[in-house]
């Protein structure tokens, strides 16, 4: 799987992925190339749909370049490996790199602007987060004037009291109350329909004699002057539409959860094939999503959520909290027959709760944060959706490998136990001796597991529906094959055991002569030989467990399987012909070998006969091992602490709450927060104790100790609060990265 760009952190996630029925995927970098390019711009009172036509004046270009170069992370850079490199390396935030690339195409050096405005000269920086959906930077101009640069989601910036400037503004002829509606209809939505991410770039000047209140962010970032609105293209990966089509063919529903504007999200979803023209699936923003799933008290109601998620395909303007709500709602669905196995992708710090809640969490290896990677089960080293499809193939292959081996092993066990027990009761002696059963056990366990579990995954695995959460371990088709082949083998072995001397001209074993029955003879040797050869050929039957007719398809792609089967047959010939008293065998003639091979090949013919029996008509009692329990390896957190607004959380903090139900567990939110607080206290105590050990001569007289020797809280030891069964969750950095 590592060669297929899947770094597995939890082994059981491989098998679970084979049962996935839903994939909630991010857009940027997963479905798209994550290589941003500005293809359209609105400025100078014009909408330029081709950047080649955009030729701004020097004053406008300087203002635009300063707003982009300064108001961005200085770690975001475009590195050319050689002069004139057509595909330079984008380092840092990809959206900012797209804007910087536009400056380079306009022959403007953003590095020179940054050199003139070093980071330590910036007066204030408001970093981007998912609640604000914007980034702002304050700089000092040479004349003492302070200038605020802002960039962010167009509809967000347009709401910040946008005003016009005759010299630069594209909207100077509009009154402010019409700006929002007009610009969105004539600029933002057309760009979004072209699958472009829109960013509004604005500024504001503060007189030198005015000292702004930087802490009052809402009042300070207001009354802005628009510079330009850019349309940034993030092209869909070439292989993604085909990969999504494979998922849909495999019975897996793909849902896109993105922070983009709804028109952009719909356009990308159409290009990817997540939705198709004429479909009645839902494409909605999180505001409408939260409105539909909450009751009158503002709490999430699972019954209301169950009315939304089955038809939902695209969730736009979503936050990490909304993603967690969706994943949790699908997994905890109360719809009849709903037992969804959910996989989710994430790259941000705040995606941790959703990654933990999902049955399989995929973190981005390139764009993902350390918190996201630690919360995941599998890391995509190439951030590509096609790698998820490969993980599905590997998961189904692992599941099928277990099922193949189980079918083969149970068939051998059933036949060996019945033949040994009945013959011991009837003829007072087992035709299969201990040393022979050891050889059979070696075939059954070691060699068979290697042969059947090493099949490479193929795209044929995607031609059937997923197993789901409640699939029986032994399906009716497997039970049919196990019992059917057991019946065939028992009929053959009993015929040889009791009628072999008649039609095979064997030496009849004298069952009444105890001494003679313990000597090797051709009668018992044929029984043993036929039994082993039937297992070897039945091993070929077990390569296909879904009713496929051609059991030889792809057999030569697995050299280990061919080697084990051929090696087993060769070893069997040597054991029979030269084992003698050691293996309780005698050498067989050519005609007996031909009979033995014929009975073995009969397993292949009998397998074709069994395939004529439809598994759908078999009784349900033949299936075994179904379960409704969650086999995910996660520590499911029913009330994971959510980030507060302004710290990367959602606008609606109440999304962490859900409506109480009759069977809902007690809310442990307070206990979780309390335990986290105690954990932090423990860490502080360790730091203080370590400092005391390293500085034994420092006096503590001036500073009375609150904690002494790990004791606090009125003399009680903090460790007394920490019970062995208490879940302690790691601290979460709520800042958007």
Short mmCIF file of C-alpha atoms in Angstrom, two decimals, residues 378-722:
data_model
loop_
_atom_site.label_atom_id
_atom_site.label_comp_id
_atom_site.label_asym_id
_atom_site.label_seq_id
_atom_site.Cartn_x
_atom_site.Cartn_y
_atom_site.Cartn_z
CA UNK A 378 -4.00 6.32 6.67
CA UNK A 379 -1.86 9.14 5.29
CA UNK A 380 -2.08 9.91 1.57
CA UNK A 381 1.49 10.70 0.62
CA UNK A 382 0.40 12.30 -2.68
CA UNK A 383 -2.83 14.00 -1.48
CA UNK A 384 -4.64 12.34 -4.39
CA UNK A 385 -8.17 10.93 -4.42
CA UNK A 386 -7.08 8.06 -6.66
CA UNK A 387 -4.98 6.77 -3.76
CA UNK A 388 -8.22 6.41 -1.76
CA UNK A 389 -9.61 4.20 -4.54
CA UNK A 390 -6.48 2.07 -4.30
CA UNK A 391 -7.00 1.83 -0.54
CA UNK A 392 -10.54 0.55 -1.23
CA UNK A 393 -9.12 -2.09 -3.55
CA UNK A 394 -6.54 -3.18 -0.97
CA UNK A 395 -9.19 -3.27 1.75
CA UNK A 396 -11.50 -5.48 -0.27
CA UNK A 397 -8.54 -7.62 -1.25
CA UNK A 398 -7.60 -8.13 2.40
CA UNK A 399 -11.19 -9.03 3.28
CA UNK A 400 -11.41 -11.44 0.36
CA UNK A 401 -8.05 -12.99 1.29
CA UNK A 402 -9.38 -13.78 4.75
CA UNK A 403 -12.61 -15.16 3.29
CA UNK A 404 -10.74 -17.35 0.75
CA UNK A 405 -8.52 -18.85 3.40
CA UNK A 406 -11.46 -19.36 5.75
CA UNK A 407 -13.44 -21.19 3.06
CA UNK A 408 -10.51 -23.44 2.25
CA UNK A 409 -9.62 -24.17 5.87
CA UNK A 410 -13.17 -24.97 6.97
CA UNK A 411 -13.60 -27.36 4.04
CA UNK A 412 -10.43 -29.26 5.01
CA UNK A 413 -11.37 -29.29 8.68
CA UNK A 414 -14.91 -30.55 8.09
CA UNK A 415 -13.73 -33.39 5.86
CA UNK A 416 -10.75 -34.40 8.02
CA UNK A 417 -12.76 -34.45 11.25
CA UNK A 418 -15.69 -36.39 9.79
CA UNK A 419 -13.54 -38.98 8.01
CA UNK A 420 -11.31 -39.51 11.04
CA UNK A 421 -14.20 -39.77 13.50
CA UNK A 422 -16.54 -41.99 11.46
CA UNK A 423 -13.81 -44.36 10.31
CA UNK A 424 -12.59 -44.72 13.87
CA UNK A 425 -16.12 -45.63 14.92
CA UNK A 426 -16.80 -48.02 12.02
CA UNK A 427 -13.49 -49.70 11.26
CA UNK A 428 -11.77 -48.94 14.60
CA UNK A 429 -8.90 -47.25 12.75
CA UNK A 430 -8.35 -43.92 11.00
CA UNK A 431 -7.06 -44.03 7.41
CA UNK A 432 -5.34 -40.69 8.03
CA UNK A 433 -2.43 -41.18 10.41
CA UNK A 434 -0.92 -38.58 12.70
CA UNK A 435 2.07 -37.81 10.48
CA UNK A 436 -0.23 -37.46 7.49
CA UNK A 437 -2.52 -35.09 9.39
CA UNK A 438 0.53 -32.98 10.26
CA UNK A 439 1.30 -32.67 6.54
CA UNK A 440 -2.35 -31.81 5.86
CA UNK A 441 -2.24 -29.21 8.63
CA UNK A 442 0.87 -27.69 7.06
CA UNK A 443 -0.95 -27.45 3.72
CA UNK A 444 -4.08 -26.10 5.35
CA UNK A 445 -2.54 -23.42 7.55
CA UNK A 446 0.85 -22.20 6.43
CA UNK A 447 0.97 -22.81 2.69
CA UNK A 448 -2.70 -22.03 2.03
CA UNK A 449 -2.57 -18.75 3.92
CA UNK A 450 0.47 -17.66 1.91
CA UNK A 451 -1.07 -18.73 -1.38
CA UNK A 452 -4.57 -17.28 -0.91
CA UNK A 453 -3.67 -14.12 1.01
CA UNK A 454 -1.03 -12.88 -1.43
CA UNK A 455 -3.30 -12.20 -4.39
CA UNK A 456 -2.73 -8.67 -5.72
CA UNK A 457 -5.80 -6.40 -5.90
CA UNK A 458 -7.43 -5.85 -9.26
CA UNK A 459 -10.08 -3.46 -10.49
CA UNK A 460 -12.51 -6.38 -10.62
CA UNK A 461 -12.88 -5.84 -6.87
CA UNK A 462 -14.69 -2.59 -7.67
CA UNK A 463 -17.39 -4.34 -9.69
CA UNK A 464 -19.42 -5.27 -6.62
CA UNK A 465 -21.06 -3.48 -3.74
CA UNK A 466 -19.20 -2.96 -0.44
CA UNK A 467 -19.63 -5.49 2.34
CA UNK A 468 -20.91 -2.89 4.77
CA UNK A 469 -20.88 -2.92 8.55
CA UNK A 470 -23.14 -5.96 9.14
CA UNK A 471 -21.93 -8.34 6.44
CA UNK A 472 -21.74 -11.95 7.76
CA UNK A 473 -18.22 -13.32 8.01
CA UNK A 474 -19.35 -16.48 6.23
CA UNK A 475 -21.74 -15.60 3.43
CA UNK A 476 -24.35 -18.02 2.05
CA UNK A 477 -22.18 -18.47 -1.06
CA UNK A 478 -19.17 -19.42 1.07
CA UNK A 479 -21.31 -21.81 3.11
CA UNK A 480 -22.56 -23.35 -0.14
CA UNK A 481 -18.99 -23.91 -1.33
CA UNK A 482 -17.79 -25.27 2.03
CA UNK A 483 -20.64 -27.75 2.43
CA UNK A 484 -20.76 -28.62 -1.28
CA UNK A 485 -17.06 -29.47 -1.56
CA UNK A 486 -17.14 -31.26 1.78
CA UNK A 487 -19.95 -33.49 0.48
CA UNK A 488 -18.04 -34.25 -2.73
CA UNK A 489 -14.82 -35.10 -0.87
CA UNK A 490 -16.60 -37.26 1.70
CA UNK A 491 -18.40 -39.23 -1.04
CA UNK A 492 -15.10 -39.84 -2.85
CA UNK A 493 -13.19 -40.81 0.32
CA UNK A 494 -15.92 -43.10 1.64
CA UNK A 495 -16.16 -44.77 -1.78
CA UNK A 496 -12.42 -45.46 -1.81
CA UNK A 497 -12.40 -46.49 1.85
CA UNK A 498 -15.22 -49.02 1.60
CA UNK A 499 -15.37 -49.91 -2.15
CA UNK A 500 -11.82 -49.13 -3.25
CA UNK A 501 -10.61 -52.75 -3.26
CA UNK A 502 -13.44 -53.56 -5.69
CA UNK A 503 -13.07 -50.93 -8.44
CA UNK A 504 -9.44 -49.87 -7.88
CA UNK A 505 -8.11 -53.36 -7.24
CA UNK A 506 -6.47 -52.30 -3.98
CA UNK A 507 -5.12 -54.50 -1.23
CA UNK A 508 -7.96 -54.81 1.22
CA UNK A 509 -6.91 -53.69 4.68
CA UNK A 510 -7.60 -56.27 7.35
CA UNK A 511 -9.36 -54.04 9.89
CA UNK A 512 -9.76 -56.91 12.34
CA UNK A 513 -5.97 -57.57 12.36
CA UNK A 514 -4.66 -54.74 14.56
CA UNK A 515 -1.02 -55.45 13.72
CA UNK A 516 -1.63 -55.53 9.98
CA UNK A 517 -3.80 -52.42 10.02
CA UNK A 518 -0.82 -50.49 11.42
CA UNK A 519 1.36 -51.41 8.46
CA UNK A 520 1.48 -49.18 5.30
CA UNK A 521 -0.76 -50.38 2.47
CA UNK A 522 -1.91 -49.02 -0.85
CA UNK A 523 -5.54 -48.79 0.34
CA UNK A 524 -4.88 -46.18 3.03
CA UNK A 525 -2.22 -44.55 0.83
CA UNK A 526 -4.76 -43.89 -1.94
CA UNK A 527 -7.19 -42.42 0.62
CA UNK A 528 -4.47 -40.07 1.87
CA UNK A 529 -3.26 -39.22 -1.64
CA UNK A 530 -6.73 -38.45 -3.00
CA UNK A 531 -7.52 -36.35 0.07
CA UNK A 532 -4.42 -34.17 -0.37
CA UNK A 533 -4.85 -33.76 -4.14
CA UNK A 534 -8.48 -32.73 -3.71
CA UNK A 535 -7.30 -29.98 -1.32
CA UNK A 536 -4.71 -28.80 -3.83
CA UNK A 537 -7.27 -28.42 -6.62
CA UNK A 538 -9.90 -27.01 -4.27
CA UNK A 539 -7.33 -24.35 -3.38
CA UNK A 540 -7.70 -23.14 -6.96
CA UNK A 541 -11.49 -23.04 -6.50
CA UNK A 542 -11.06 -20.88 -3.40
CA UNK A 543 -9.36 -18.13 -5.42
CA UNK A 544 -12.83 -17.01 -6.44
CA UNK A 545 -15.49 -16.65 -3.75
CA UNK A 546 -18.14 -14.56 -5.51
CA UNK A 547 -19.41 -17.13 -7.98
CA UNK A 548 -16.93 -16.44 -10.78
CA UNK A 549 -16.74 -19.22 -13.35
CA UNK A 550 -13.14 -18.76 -14.45
CA UNK A 551 -11.12 -19.74 -11.38
CA UNK A 552 -7.88 -19.61 -13.37
CA UNK A 553 -8.20 -15.90 -14.25
CA UNK A 554 -5.03 -14.08 -13.20
CA UNK A 555 -3.52 -17.18 -11.63
CA UNK A 556 -0.12 -16.57 -13.21
CA UNK A 557 0.07 -13.05 -11.81
CA UNK A 558 0.61 -14.61 -8.38
CA UNK A 559 3.82 -16.59 -8.70
CA UNK A 560 3.71 -17.51 -5.02
CA UNK A 561 0.34 -19.23 -5.41
CA UNK A 562 1.52 -21.24 -8.42
CA UNK A 563 4.75 -22.15 -6.66
CA UNK A 564 2.96 -23.33 -3.51
CA UNK A 565 0.43 -25.49 -5.41
CA UNK A 566 3.08 -27.04 -7.64
CA UNK A 567 5.47 -27.46 -4.71
CA UNK A 568 2.77 -29.15 -2.63
CA UNK A 569 2.02 -31.64 -5.41
CA UNK A 570 5.72 -32.43 -5.87
CA UNK A 571 6.15 -32.87 -2.12
CA UNK A 572 3.11 -35.14 -2.07
CA UNK A 573 4.64 -37.34 -4.78
CA UNK A 574 7.87 -37.67 -2.79
CA UNK A 575 6.00 -38.42 0.45
CA UNK A 576 3.87 -41.12 -1.14
CA UNK A 577 6.56 -42.77 -3.21
CA UNK A 578 9.43 -42.62 -0.73
CA UNK A 579 7.86 -42.02 2.68
CA UNK A 580 7.41 -45.69 3.53
CA UNK A 581 6.96 -46.44 7.23
CA UNK A 582 7.79 -42.83 8.20
CA UNK A 583 4.73 -41.38 6.47
CA UNK A 584 2.71 -44.64 6.49
CA UNK A 585 2.58 -44.81 2.70
CA UNK A 586 3.59 -47.20 -0.08
CA UNK A 587 4.55 -46.37 -3.63
CA UNK A 588 1.57 -46.25 -5.99
CA UNK A 589 1.35 -47.46 -9.59
CA UNK A 590 0.67 -45.14 -12.49
CA UNK A 591 -2.96 -46.12 -12.79
CA UNK A 592 -3.59 -45.31 -9.11
CA UNK A 593 -1.89 -41.95 -9.59
CA UNK A 594 -4.14 -41.25 -12.54
CA UNK A 595 -7.19 -42.14 -10.45
CA UNK A 596 -5.96 -39.84 -7.66
CA UNK A 597 -5.42 -36.92 -10.05
CA UNK A 598 -8.83 -37.54 -11.64
CA UNK A 599 -10.57 -37.36 -8.27
CA UNK A 600 -8.60 -34.17 -7.52
CA UNK A 601 -9.58 -32.55 -10.81
CA UNK A 602 -13.14 -33.50 -10.01
CA UNK A 603 -13.08 -30.71 -7.39
CA UNK A 604 -12.77 -28.18 -10.20
CA UNK A 605 -15.69 -29.71 -12.10
CA UNK A 606 -17.77 -29.94 -8.94
CA UNK A 607 -17.05 -26.25 -8.26
CA UNK A 608 -18.68 -25.35 -11.58
CA UNK A 609 -21.70 -27.43 -10.64
CA UNK A 610 -22.02 -25.61 -7.30
CA UNK A 611 -21.93 -22.25 -9.11
CA UNK A 612 -25.19 -23.22 -10.77
CA UNK A 613 -26.90 -23.00 -7.38
CA UNK A 614 -27.88 -19.32 -6.89
CA UNK A 615 -26.75 -18.02 -3.53
CA UNK A 616 -29.81 -15.74 -3.30
CA UNK A 617 -32.08 -18.78 -2.88
CA UNK A 618 -30.05 -20.28 -0.05
CA UNK A 619 -31.47 -19.96 3.48
CA UNK A 620 -30.13 -17.20 5.74
CA UNK A 621 -29.17 -19.79 8.32
CA UNK A 622 -26.14 -20.65 6.19
CA UNK A 623 -24.57 -17.25 6.92
CA UNK A 624 -22.65 -16.79 10.13
CA UNK A 625 -20.72 -14.08 11.87
CA UNK A 626 -22.84 -10.98 11.24
CA UNK A 627 -22.37 -8.11 13.69
CA UNK A 628 -23.74 -4.63 14.29
CA UNK A 629 -20.81 -3.49 16.40
CA UNK A 630 -18.38 -0.80 15.25
CA UNK A 631 -15.15 -2.55 14.37
CA UNK A 632 -13.28 0.72 13.95
CA UNK A 633 -10.14 1.14 15.99
CA UNK A 634 -11.13 4.60 17.10
CA UNK A 635 -11.80 5.88 20.57
CA UNK A 636 -15.11 7.41 19.55
CA UNK A 637 -15.61 10.73 21.29
CA UNK A 638 -19.28 11.54 21.61
CA UNK A 639 -18.60 15.12 22.69
CA UNK A 640 -15.27 16.17 21.31
CA UNK A 641 -14.35 19.71 22.44
CA UNK A 642 -14.98 22.21 19.67
CA UNK A 643 -12.94 25.35 18.95
CA UNK A 644 -14.51 28.62 19.92
CA UNK A 645 -15.55 31.18 17.33
CA UNK A 646 -12.63 33.27 16.23
CA UNK A 647 -10.21 30.46 16.86
CA UNK A 648 -10.82 28.42 13.77
CA UNK A 649 -14.21 27.10 14.83
CA UNK A 650 -17.56 27.35 13.12
CA UNK A 651 -19.84 30.32 13.32
CA UNK A 652 -22.36 28.16 15.16
CA UNK A 653 -20.72 26.74 18.23
CA UNK A 654 -23.91 24.93 19.14
CA UNK A 655 -23.14 22.37 16.46
CA UNK A 656 -21.22 20.46 19.08
CA UNK A 657 -24.51 19.76 20.84
CA UNK A 658 -27.09 17.27 19.79
CA UNK A 659 -30.67 16.79 20.77
CA UNK A 660 -31.08 14.34 23.62
CA UNK A 661 -32.56 11.02 22.60
CA UNK A 662 -34.02 8.23 24.61
CA UNK A 663 -30.95 6.00 24.23
CA UNK A 664 -28.29 8.73 24.14
CA UNK A 665 -25.40 8.36 26.59
CA UNK A 666 -24.86 10.93 29.29
CA UNK A 667 -23.04 14.04 28.13
CA UNK A 668 -19.41 13.78 29.18
CA UNK A 669 -18.34 17.16 27.82
CA UNK A 670 -17.73 18.61 31.29
CA UNK A 671 -15.74 15.54 32.33
CA UNK A 672 -13.58 15.80 29.22
CA UNK A 673 -12.81 19.47 29.82
CA UNK A 674 -12.12 18.82 33.51
CA UNK A 675 -9.73 15.97 32.71
CA UNK A 676 -7.90 18.13 30.18
CA UNK A 677 -7.51 20.82 32.83
CA UNK A 678 -6.10 18.36 35.34
CA UNK A 679 -3.75 17.02 32.67
CA UNK A 680 -2.39 20.49 32.08
CA UNK A 681 -1.87 20.95 35.81
CA UNK A 682 0.09 17.71 35.89
CA UNK A 683 2.31 18.96 33.07
CA UNK A 684 2.93 22.23 34.91
CA UNK A 685 3.86 20.35 38.07
CA UNK A 686 6.37 18.24 36.16
CA UNK A 687 7.94 21.39 34.71
CA UNK A 688 8.22 22.99 38.18
CA UNK A 689 9.69 19.85 39.72
CA UNK A 690 12.23 19.55 36.90
CA UNK A 691 13.20 23.21 37.34
CA UNK A 692 13.70 22.67 41.07
CA UNK A 693 15.92 19.65 40.43
CA UNK A 694 18.08 21.62 37.98
CA UNK A 695 18.26 24.68 40.29
CA UNK A 696 18.55 23.29 43.83
CA UNK A 697 20.11 26.47 45.26
CA UNK A 698 17.39 28.87 44.21
CA UNK A 699 15.32 30.14 47.12
CA UNK A 700 11.56 30.02 47.04
CA UNK A 701 10.99 32.46 49.88
CA UNK A 702 9.81 35.29 47.66
CA UNK A 703 7.40 33.13 45.78
CA UNK A 704 5.21 30.88 47.93
CA UNK A 705 4.70 27.52 46.31
CA UNK A 706 1.21 26.64 45.24
CA UNK A 707 2.14 23.06 44.43
CA UNK A 708 4.71 21.27 46.51
CA UNK A 709 5.86 17.81 45.59
CA UNK A 710 2.92 17.30 43.27
CA UNK A 711 0.38 18.17 45.98
CA UNK A 712 -2.23 20.84 45.52
CA UNK A 713 -5.93 21.50 45.82
CA UNK A 714 -6.05 21.65 49.60
CA UNK A 715 -3.36 19.07 50.11
CA UNK A 716 -4.76 16.45 47.79
CA UNK A 717 -2.49 14.75 45.28
CA UNK A 718 -3.45 15.60 41.73
CA UNK A 719 -2.78 12.04 40.64
CA UNK A 720 -5.65 10.92 42.88
CA UNK A 721 -8.04 12.55 40.41
CA UNK A 722 -6.71 10.52 37.48
#
